[in-house]
Short mmCIF file of C-alpha atoms in Angstrom, two decimals:
data_model
loop_
_atom_site.label_atom_id
_atom_site.label_comp_id
_atom_site.label_asym_id
_atom_site.label_seq_id
_atom_site.Cartn_x
_atom_site.Cartn_y
_atom_site.Cartn_z
CA MET A 24 -9.73 33.18 -7.04
CA LYS A 25 -11.88 32.35 -4.02
CA ILE A 26 -11.45 29.21 -1.91
CA LEU A 27 -13.97 28.17 0.74
CA ILE A 28 -12.80 25.75 3.44
CA ILE A 29 -15.67 23.97 5.19
CA GLY A 30 -14.34 22.91 8.58
CA LEU A 31 -11.27 24.73 9.89
CA GLY A 32 -10.03 22.09 12.31
CA TYR A 33 -6.79 20.11 11.94
CA ALA A 34 -7.45 19.08 8.32
CA GLY A 35 -8.90 22.45 7.34
CA ASN A 36 -5.88 24.31 8.66
CA ARG A 37 -3.61 22.01 6.62
CA TYR A 38 -5.44 23.20 3.50
CA ARG A 39 -5.28 26.82 4.66
CA ARG A 40 -1.52 26.57 5.10
CA ALA A 41 -1.12 24.89 1.71
CA PHE A 42 -3.15 27.50 -0.17
CA GLU A 43 -1.48 30.40 1.63
CA HIS A 44 1.91 28.98 0.64
CA ILE A 45 0.76 28.61 -2.98
CA ALA A 46 -0.41 32.22 -3.04
CA ALA A 47 2.86 33.48 -1.53
CA SER A 48 5.10 31.38 -3.80
CA THR A 49 3.26 31.86 -7.10
CA GLY A 50 1.76 35.31 -6.79
CA LEU A 51 -1.68 33.99 -7.66
CA PRO A 52 -4.33 36.08 -5.87
CA LEU A 53 -6.11 33.55 -3.62
CA SER A 54 -8.83 34.66 -1.24
CA LEU A 55 -9.75 32.25 1.58
CA ALA A 56 -12.85 32.00 3.76
CA TYR A 57 -14.26 29.27 5.97
CA VAL A 58 -17.44 27.75 7.35
CA GLY A 59 -17.55 26.42 10.89
CA ARG A 60 -19.80 25.79 13.85
CA GLN A 61 -18.11 28.69 15.60
CA GLN A 62 -15.72 31.48 14.66
CA LYS A 63 -12.00 30.77 15.05
CA PRO A 64 -9.24 33.20 16.10
CA THR A 65 -8.21 33.95 12.51
CA GLU A 66 -8.57 36.87 10.14
CA LEU A 67 -10.19 34.74 7.45
CA PRO A 68 -13.81 35.67 6.63
CA TYR A 69 -16.24 33.47 8.56
CA PHE A 70 -19.61 32.05 7.55
CA ASP A 71 -21.91 30.13 9.85
CA SER A 72 -23.60 28.11 7.08
CA VAL A 73 -22.63 26.50 3.79
CA GLY A 74 -25.57 28.04 1.94
CA ARG A 75 -24.73 31.57 3.04
CA ALA A 76 -21.07 31.10 2.14
CA LEU A 77 -21.89 29.80 -1.36
CA GLN A 78 -24.22 32.71 -2.00
CA GLU A 79 -22.18 35.58 -0.54
CA PHE A 80 -18.60 34.40 -1.09
CA ALA A 81 -19.21 32.58 -4.43
CA PRO A 82 -16.13 30.32 -4.19
CA ASP A 83 -14.28 28.89 -7.19
CA ILE A 84 -13.06 25.95 -5.09
CA VAL A 85 -14.76 24.35 -2.10
CA VAL A 86 -12.74 22.21 0.33
CA VAL A 87 -14.67 19.75 2.51
CA SER A 88 -12.54 19.13 5.60
CA VAL A 89 -15.10 18.48 8.32
CA ASN A 90 -14.96 15.23 10.32
CA ASP A 91 -15.79 11.96 8.52
CA HIS A 92 -19.34 11.72 9.82
CA SER A 93 -20.22 15.20 8.50
CA HIS A 94 -18.96 14.69 4.93
CA ALA A 95 -22.26 13.44 3.52
CA SER A 96 -24.29 16.25 5.09
CA VAL A 97 -21.91 18.94 3.83
CA LEU A 98 -21.61 17.45 0.34
CA GLN A 99 -25.40 17.34 0.04
CA GLN A 100 -25.52 21.03 0.98
CA LEU A 101 -23.43 21.69 -2.13
CA ALA A 102 -26.38 20.71 -4.35
CA GLY A 103 -26.43 23.11 -7.29
CA TYR A 104 -22.79 24.17 -6.85
CA ARG A 105 -21.08 24.32 -10.24
CA SER A 106 -17.36 24.67 -9.61
CA PHE A 107 -14.58 22.47 -8.15
CA VAL A 108 -14.72 20.39 -4.94
CA ILE A 109 -11.80 18.96 -2.96
CA CYS A 110 -12.89 16.45 -0.34
CA GLU A 111 -10.86 15.04 2.52
CA LYS A 112 -10.79 11.23 2.52
CA PRO A 113 -12.79 9.06 2.87
CA LEU A 114 -15.67 10.35 0.77
CA VAL A 115 -18.30 9.47 3.41
CA THR A 116 -18.91 6.79 6.05
CA PRO A 117 -20.23 3.27 5.38
CA GLN A 118 -23.63 4.32 6.72
CA ASP A 119 -24.23 7.15 4.21
CA ASN A 120 -26.39 7.05 1.07
CA LEU A 121 -24.21 7.23 -2.05
CA ASP A 122 -27.10 7.80 -4.47
CA GLN A 123 -28.16 10.97 -2.65
CA LEU A 124 -24.56 12.16 -2.76
CA LEU A 125 -24.28 11.67 -6.52
CA GLY A 126 -27.45 13.65 -7.05
CA ALA A 127 -26.20 16.57 -4.98
CA LEU A 128 -22.91 16.80 -6.89
CA GLU A 129 -24.25 16.34 -10.41
CA HIS A 130 -23.44 19.93 -11.48
CA ILE A 131 -19.87 20.33 -10.18
CA SER A 132 -17.16 21.09 -12.75
CA GLY A 133 -14.46 18.97 -11.06
CA PHE A 134 -13.70 16.85 -8.03
CA ALA A 135 -10.61 15.58 -6.20
CA LEU A 136 -10.54 13.22 -3.25
CA ASP A 137 -7.52 13.94 -1.08
CA LEU A 138 -5.42 10.83 -1.72
CA VAL A 139 -2.08 12.50 -1.12
CA GLU A 140 0.15 9.46 -1.55
CA ARG A 141 -0.50 9.69 -5.30
CA TYR A 142 1.50 12.93 -5.11
CA SER A 143 4.60 11.33 -3.65
CA ASP A 144 7.61 11.15 -5.95
CA VAL A 145 8.07 7.49 -5.06
CA SER A 146 4.51 6.53 -6.03
CA ARG A 147 4.77 8.31 -9.34
CA GLN A 148 8.16 6.78 -10.11
CA LEU A 149 6.97 3.23 -9.46
CA ARG A 150 3.87 3.79 -11.59
CA GLU A 151 6.14 4.96 -14.45
CA TRP A 152 8.45 1.94 -14.08
CA VAL A 153 5.48 -0.44 -14.22
CA GLU A 154 4.05 1.26 -17.30
CA ARG A 155 7.35 1.68 -19.15
CA ASN A 156 8.49 -1.92 -18.61
CA ASP A 157 5.08 -3.53 -19.01
CA TRP A 158 5.37 -5.35 -15.68
CA GLN A 159 2.58 -7.70 -14.68
CA LEU A 160 1.53 -7.68 -11.04
CA VAL A 161 1.74 -11.07 -9.31
CA ARG A 162 1.40 -10.24 -5.63
CA ALA A 163 1.00 -7.19 -3.41
CA SER A 164 0.82 -6.63 0.32
CA PHE A 165 0.66 -3.65 2.65
CA HIS A 166 0.96 -2.59 6.27
CA TRP A 167 -0.66 0.80 6.82
CA GLY A 168 -1.11 1.97 10.36
CA LYS A 169 -0.76 4.74 12.88
CA ASP A 170 -1.69 5.51 16.49
CA ARG A 171 -4.98 7.38 16.86
CA ILE A 172 -5.81 5.99 20.28
CA ASN A 173 -7.46 8.78 22.29
CA ASP A 174 -7.20 11.25 19.40
CA TYR A 175 -9.53 14.20 19.99
CA ARG A 176 -10.84 14.04 16.38
CA PRO A 177 -13.93 11.97 15.52
CA THR A 178 -13.45 9.23 12.94
CA CYS A 179 -15.41 6.54 11.10
CA GLY A 180 -12.53 4.18 11.86
CA VAL A 181 -9.86 2.32 9.93
CA THR A 182 -11.62 2.78 6.59
CA SER A 183 -10.17 6.30 6.73
CA GLU A 184 -6.66 4.83 6.89
CA VAL A 185 -6.80 1.74 4.66
CA ILE A 186 -8.14 3.81 1.76
CA HIS A 187 -4.61 5.07 0.98
CA ALA A 188 -3.15 1.59 0.50
CA LEU A 189 -6.15 0.30 -1.46
CA ASP A 190 -6.00 3.31 -3.76
CA LEU A 191 -2.27 2.99 -4.37
CA LEU A 192 -2.59 -0.62 -5.53
CA GLY A 193 -4.93 0.26 -8.37
CA TRP A 194 -3.29 3.60 -9.17
CA ILE A 195 0.21 2.18 -9.53
CA CYS A 196 -1.05 -0.86 -11.48
CA PRO A 197 -4.02 0.52 -13.48
CA ARG A 198 -4.01 -2.31 -16.00
CA ALA A 199 -4.14 -5.07 -13.38
CA GLY A 200 -7.92 -4.93 -13.05
CA GLN A 201 -10.51 -4.15 -10.38
CA LEU A 202 -9.74 -4.77 -6.73
CA LYS A 203 -12.03 -7.44 -5.28
CA LEU A 204 -12.25 -8.29 -1.58
CA HIS A 205 -12.26 -11.96 -0.56
CA GLY A 206 -12.03 -11.96 3.23
CA VAL A 207 -11.80 -9.44 6.08
CA LEU A 208 -10.91 -9.93 9.74
CA GLY A 209 -11.10 -6.96 12.07
CA VAL A 210 -11.03 -5.54 15.57
CA ARG A 211 -13.43 -3.01 17.05
CA SER A 212 -12.70 -0.90 20.09
CA ASP A 213 -13.27 2.31 22.03
CA PHE A 214 -9.98 3.78 20.73
CA SER A 215 -11.91 6.79 19.42
CA ILE A 216 -14.30 9.31 20.94
CA SER A 217 -16.65 8.25 18.11
CA GLY A 218 -17.91 5.14 19.90
CA SER A 219 -17.20 1.99 21.90
CA GLU A 220 -17.17 -0.38 18.89
CA VAL A 221 -15.44 1.51 16.09
CA LEU A 222 -13.57 -0.66 13.57
CA ASP A 223 -9.93 0.17 14.29
CA THR A 224 -8.07 -2.64 12.48
CA VAL A 225 -8.56 -4.86 9.43
CA GLN A 226 -6.62 -7.70 7.88
CA LEU A 227 -7.79 -8.59 4.40
CA THR A 228 -7.28 -10.77 1.37
CA ALA A 229 -8.21 -9.54 -2.08
CA SER A 230 -7.37 -9.85 -5.74
CA LEU A 231 -6.38 -7.25 -8.29
CA GLY A 232 -7.12 -8.92 -11.59
CA GLU A 233 -5.11 -12.16 -11.41
CA ALA A 234 -2.78 -10.85 -8.69
CA GLN A 235 -3.34 -11.71 -5.04
CA VAL A 236 -3.34 -9.04 -2.32
CA THR A 237 -2.95 -9.25 1.45
CA GLY A 238 -3.13 -6.22 3.70
CA TYR A 239 -3.19 -4.95 7.27
CA ALA A 240 -4.35 -1.50 8.35
CA SER A 241 -4.92 -0.07 11.80
CA PHE A 242 -5.66 3.10 13.72
CA ALA A 243 -4.40 1.31 16.84
CA ASN A 244 -0.87 0.78 15.54
CA ILE A 245 1.32 2.17 18.31
CA ALA A 246 3.81 3.51 15.75
CA ARG A 247 3.30 4.97 12.28
CA GLN A 248 4.14 2.29 9.73
CA ARG A 249 3.22 2.59 6.06
CA THR A 250 4.68 0.15 3.56
CA VAL A 251 3.38 -1.32 0.30
CA ASP A 252 5.18 -4.24 -1.37
CA PHE A 253 4.82 -5.47 -4.95
CA SER A 254 6.08 -8.47 -6.92
CA PHE A 255 5.93 -8.30 -10.73
CA VAL A 256 7.05 -10.39 -13.66
CA ASP A 257 8.64 -8.66 -16.65
CA ARG A 258 8.52 -9.57 -20.36
CA ASP A 259 11.25 -12.18 -19.77
CA THR A 260 9.31 -13.72 -16.84
CA ARG A 261 11.91 -12.34 -14.43
CA LEU A 262 10.55 -11.67 -10.93
CA ILE A 263 10.81 -8.00 -9.89
CA HIS A 264 10.19 -6.71 -6.36
CA ALA A 265 9.38 -3.17 -5.25
CA ARG A 266 8.84 -1.61 -1.83
CA LEU A 267 7.29 1.75 -1.02
CA VAL A 268 7.81 3.26 2.44
CA PHE A 269 5.88 6.40 3.36
CA ASP A 270 6.27 9.09 6.03
CA THR A 271 9.39 7.52 7.56
CA PRO A 272 11.25 8.79 9.52
CA ARG A 273 9.30 12.04 9.06
CA TRP A 274 6.10 13.06 7.36
CA ASP A 275 6.48 13.21 3.53
CA HIS A 276 9.84 11.38 3.72
CA ASP A 277 9.20 8.45 1.38
CA GLN A 278 11.38 5.74 -0.14
CA LEU A 279 11.23 3.47 -3.19
CA ARG A 280 13.38 0.43 -3.84
CA ILE A 281 13.14 -1.85 -6.90
CA TRP A 282 15.25 -5.01 -7.21
CA THR A 283 15.46 -8.56 -8.48
CA ARG A 284 17.46 -11.60 -7.31
CA ASN A 285 20.08 -13.42 -9.31
CA ALA A 286 20.34 -17.22 -9.48
CA ASN A 287 22.91 -17.21 -6.68
CA GLY A 288 20.53 -15.30 -4.39
CA THR A 289 22.27 -11.91 -4.54
CA GLU A 290 20.16 -8.81 -5.10
CA ASP A 291 20.38 -6.81 -8.28
CA LEU A 292 19.26 -3.28 -7.43
CA LEU A 293 17.35 -1.69 -10.33
CA HIS A 294 16.33 1.62 -8.79
CA GLU A 295 16.40 3.39 -5.44
CA PHE A 296 15.06 6.78 -4.48
CA ALA A 297 14.41 8.66 -1.24
CA ALA A 298 12.28 11.79 -1.02
CA ALA A 299 13.10 14.14 1.85
CA PRO A 300 11.36 17.45 0.99
CA ASP A 301 12.17 20.36 3.27
CA GLU A 302 10.66 23.46 1.65
CA PRO A 303 10.11 26.06 4.42
CA GLY A 304 6.47 26.48 5.39
CA LEU A 305 5.41 23.08 4.09
CA ASP A 306 6.13 20.83 7.07
CA THR A 307 3.85 17.74 6.63
CA LEU A 308 2.26 19.46 3.61
CA HIS A 309 4.52 18.74 0.63
CA LYS A 310 2.26 16.14 -0.96
CA LEU A 311 -0.96 17.95 -0.09
CA SER A 312 0.38 21.21 -1.54
CA ARG A 313 1.01 19.46 -4.87
CA LEU A 314 -2.62 18.41 -5.05
CA CYS A 315 -3.82 21.90 -4.09
CA ARG A 316 -1.49 23.58 -6.57
CA GLN A 317 -2.74 21.37 -9.41
CA VAL A 318 -6.36 22.14 -8.52
CA VAL A 319 -5.64 25.87 -8.44
CA HIS A 320 -3.93 25.72 -11.84
CA ALA A 321 -6.75 23.62 -13.30
CA VAL A 322 -9.44 26.05 -12.12
CA ALA A 323 -7.67 29.40 -12.47
CA LEU A 324 -5.47 28.75 -15.49
CA LYS A 325 -7.45 25.93 -17.15
CA GLU A 326 -4.31 23.77 -17.10
CA GLN A 327 -4.55 20.03 -17.52
CA PRO A 328 -3.11 18.44 -14.33
CA PRO A 329 0.10 16.38 -14.73
CA GLN A 330 -1.84 13.43 -13.31
CA ALA A 331 -5.57 12.87 -13.19
CA PHE A 332 -7.37 13.79 -9.98
CA ALA A 333 -9.06 11.08 -7.91
CA ASP A 334 -12.41 12.11 -9.36
CA LEU A 335 -15.92 11.46 -8.11
CA GLU A 336 -16.19 8.14 -9.93
CA THR A 337 -12.94 6.95 -8.33
CA ALA A 338 -14.10 8.18 -4.92
CA MET A 339 -17.38 6.29 -5.28
CA GLU A 340 -15.62 3.06 -6.29
CA LEU A 341 -13.31 3.30 -3.29
CA GLN A 342 -16.21 4.08 -0.97
CA ARG A 343 -18.13 1.01 -2.12
CA LEU A 344 -15.01 -1.05 -1.37
CA LEU A 345 -14.69 0.52 2.09
CA ASN A 346 -18.38 -0.10 2.78
CA GLU A 347 -17.96 -3.76 1.88
CA LEU A 348 -14.90 -3.99 4.11
CA ASP A 349 -16.68 -2.40 7.07
CA ASN A 350 -19.86 -4.43 6.65
CA HIS A 351 -18.20 -7.83 6.26
CA ALA A 352 -15.33 -7.66 8.75
CA GLN A 353 -15.44 -10.60 11.14
CA THR A 354 -14.61 -9.24 14.59
CA PRO A 355 -14.24 -10.63 18.13
CA PRO A 356 -15.67 -8.80 21.18
CA PRO A 357 -14.49 -5.15 21.18
CA VAL A 358 -11.30 -4.03 22.90
CA ARG A 359 -11.48 -1.59 25.82
CA TYR A 360 -8.76 1.06 25.98
CA VAL A 361 -10.57 3.34 28.43
CA HIS A 362 -10.47 1.77 31.89
CA GLY A 363 -10.54 4.92 34.00
CA GLU A 364 -13.38 7.35 34.58
CA THR A 365 -12.13 9.80 31.98
CA ARG A 366 -10.45 9.50 28.60
CA VAL A 367 -7.08 11.23 28.14
CA LEU A 368 -7.09 13.03 24.79
CA LEU A 369 -4.30 14.41 22.65
CA ALA A 370 -4.31 18.20 22.71
CA GLU A 371 -5.49 20.01 19.59
CA ASP A 372 -2.15 21.84 19.49
CA SER A 373 -0.07 18.65 19.61
CA ASP A 374 2.87 18.48 17.24
CA LEU A 375 2.09 17.86 13.56
CA GLU A 376 3.93 14.53 13.43
CA SER A 377 1.67 13.12 16.18
CA LEU A 378 -1.58 14.29 14.66
CA GLY A 379 -0.79 13.50 11.03
#
């Protein structure tokens, strides 16, 4: 099986590591190659253009892991490709044409947007509890942020971060309805090399069916903080609370807690689980490797994945939501982080926990 990685930067190397681990641990013969602006110090076969790589390498899976602003261009170069595409999130930027994108990808056999939090044990467990007990969502809120101030990687802004929380709401509560934005406040700044007025933070109100949603997401959060809270009512109208915590204290270390309160105010713990994966070779990659493994099995072995991929239709729905968020955010004058003559950037070889 042949896998082509388009863009072998930070994200692309995460995929390379994941696929190499899958090949070593399963014995499946995986052959990797990459497309990039310039050749990297690696033994992987190199192609200087997408078209040449598709023709000469004939990949079974294509991974799009270029920077956000290049997604649309690369995806359009896949026009006529007929196998499986994995795309790093978000699908494109708010400025890109979605109709052109759909036309270019009309012949692909499968698609998965990289929404890795779906592959956390805690996300899957909460989804199962909601389904099994027929809980009705009443309220949800999230805080989803990290520090990407002076990151060397280009970005379209906070839409690349908030997408995880927005996706989890609908994925965990699929029967609640469609997520609808009501109001968005934001902050723009020069936190990124991508511009002086990039949207770095949003605070929003929305509804998911009859449930109300509030959320905060930021690329200027000075510490990584990723929590999603839910309040449900069960068949007996009892109020149930659940909290998801991601990537704390380390990447892929996630927690789930489900509880209710008795009449006297004491908590009745219903379920608690902490995921702390430590498989050698998969540092910061445990959730991503699950996605990659399921794609490999679906393409090579024709296996039905244990959970549906975030397909192209899902990716388009999320992108329309992100576009609306970016276009309607009310923002004050932009923040200036760069006050000196030069910007201090994180090194490309910084530790994985910092860059994640």
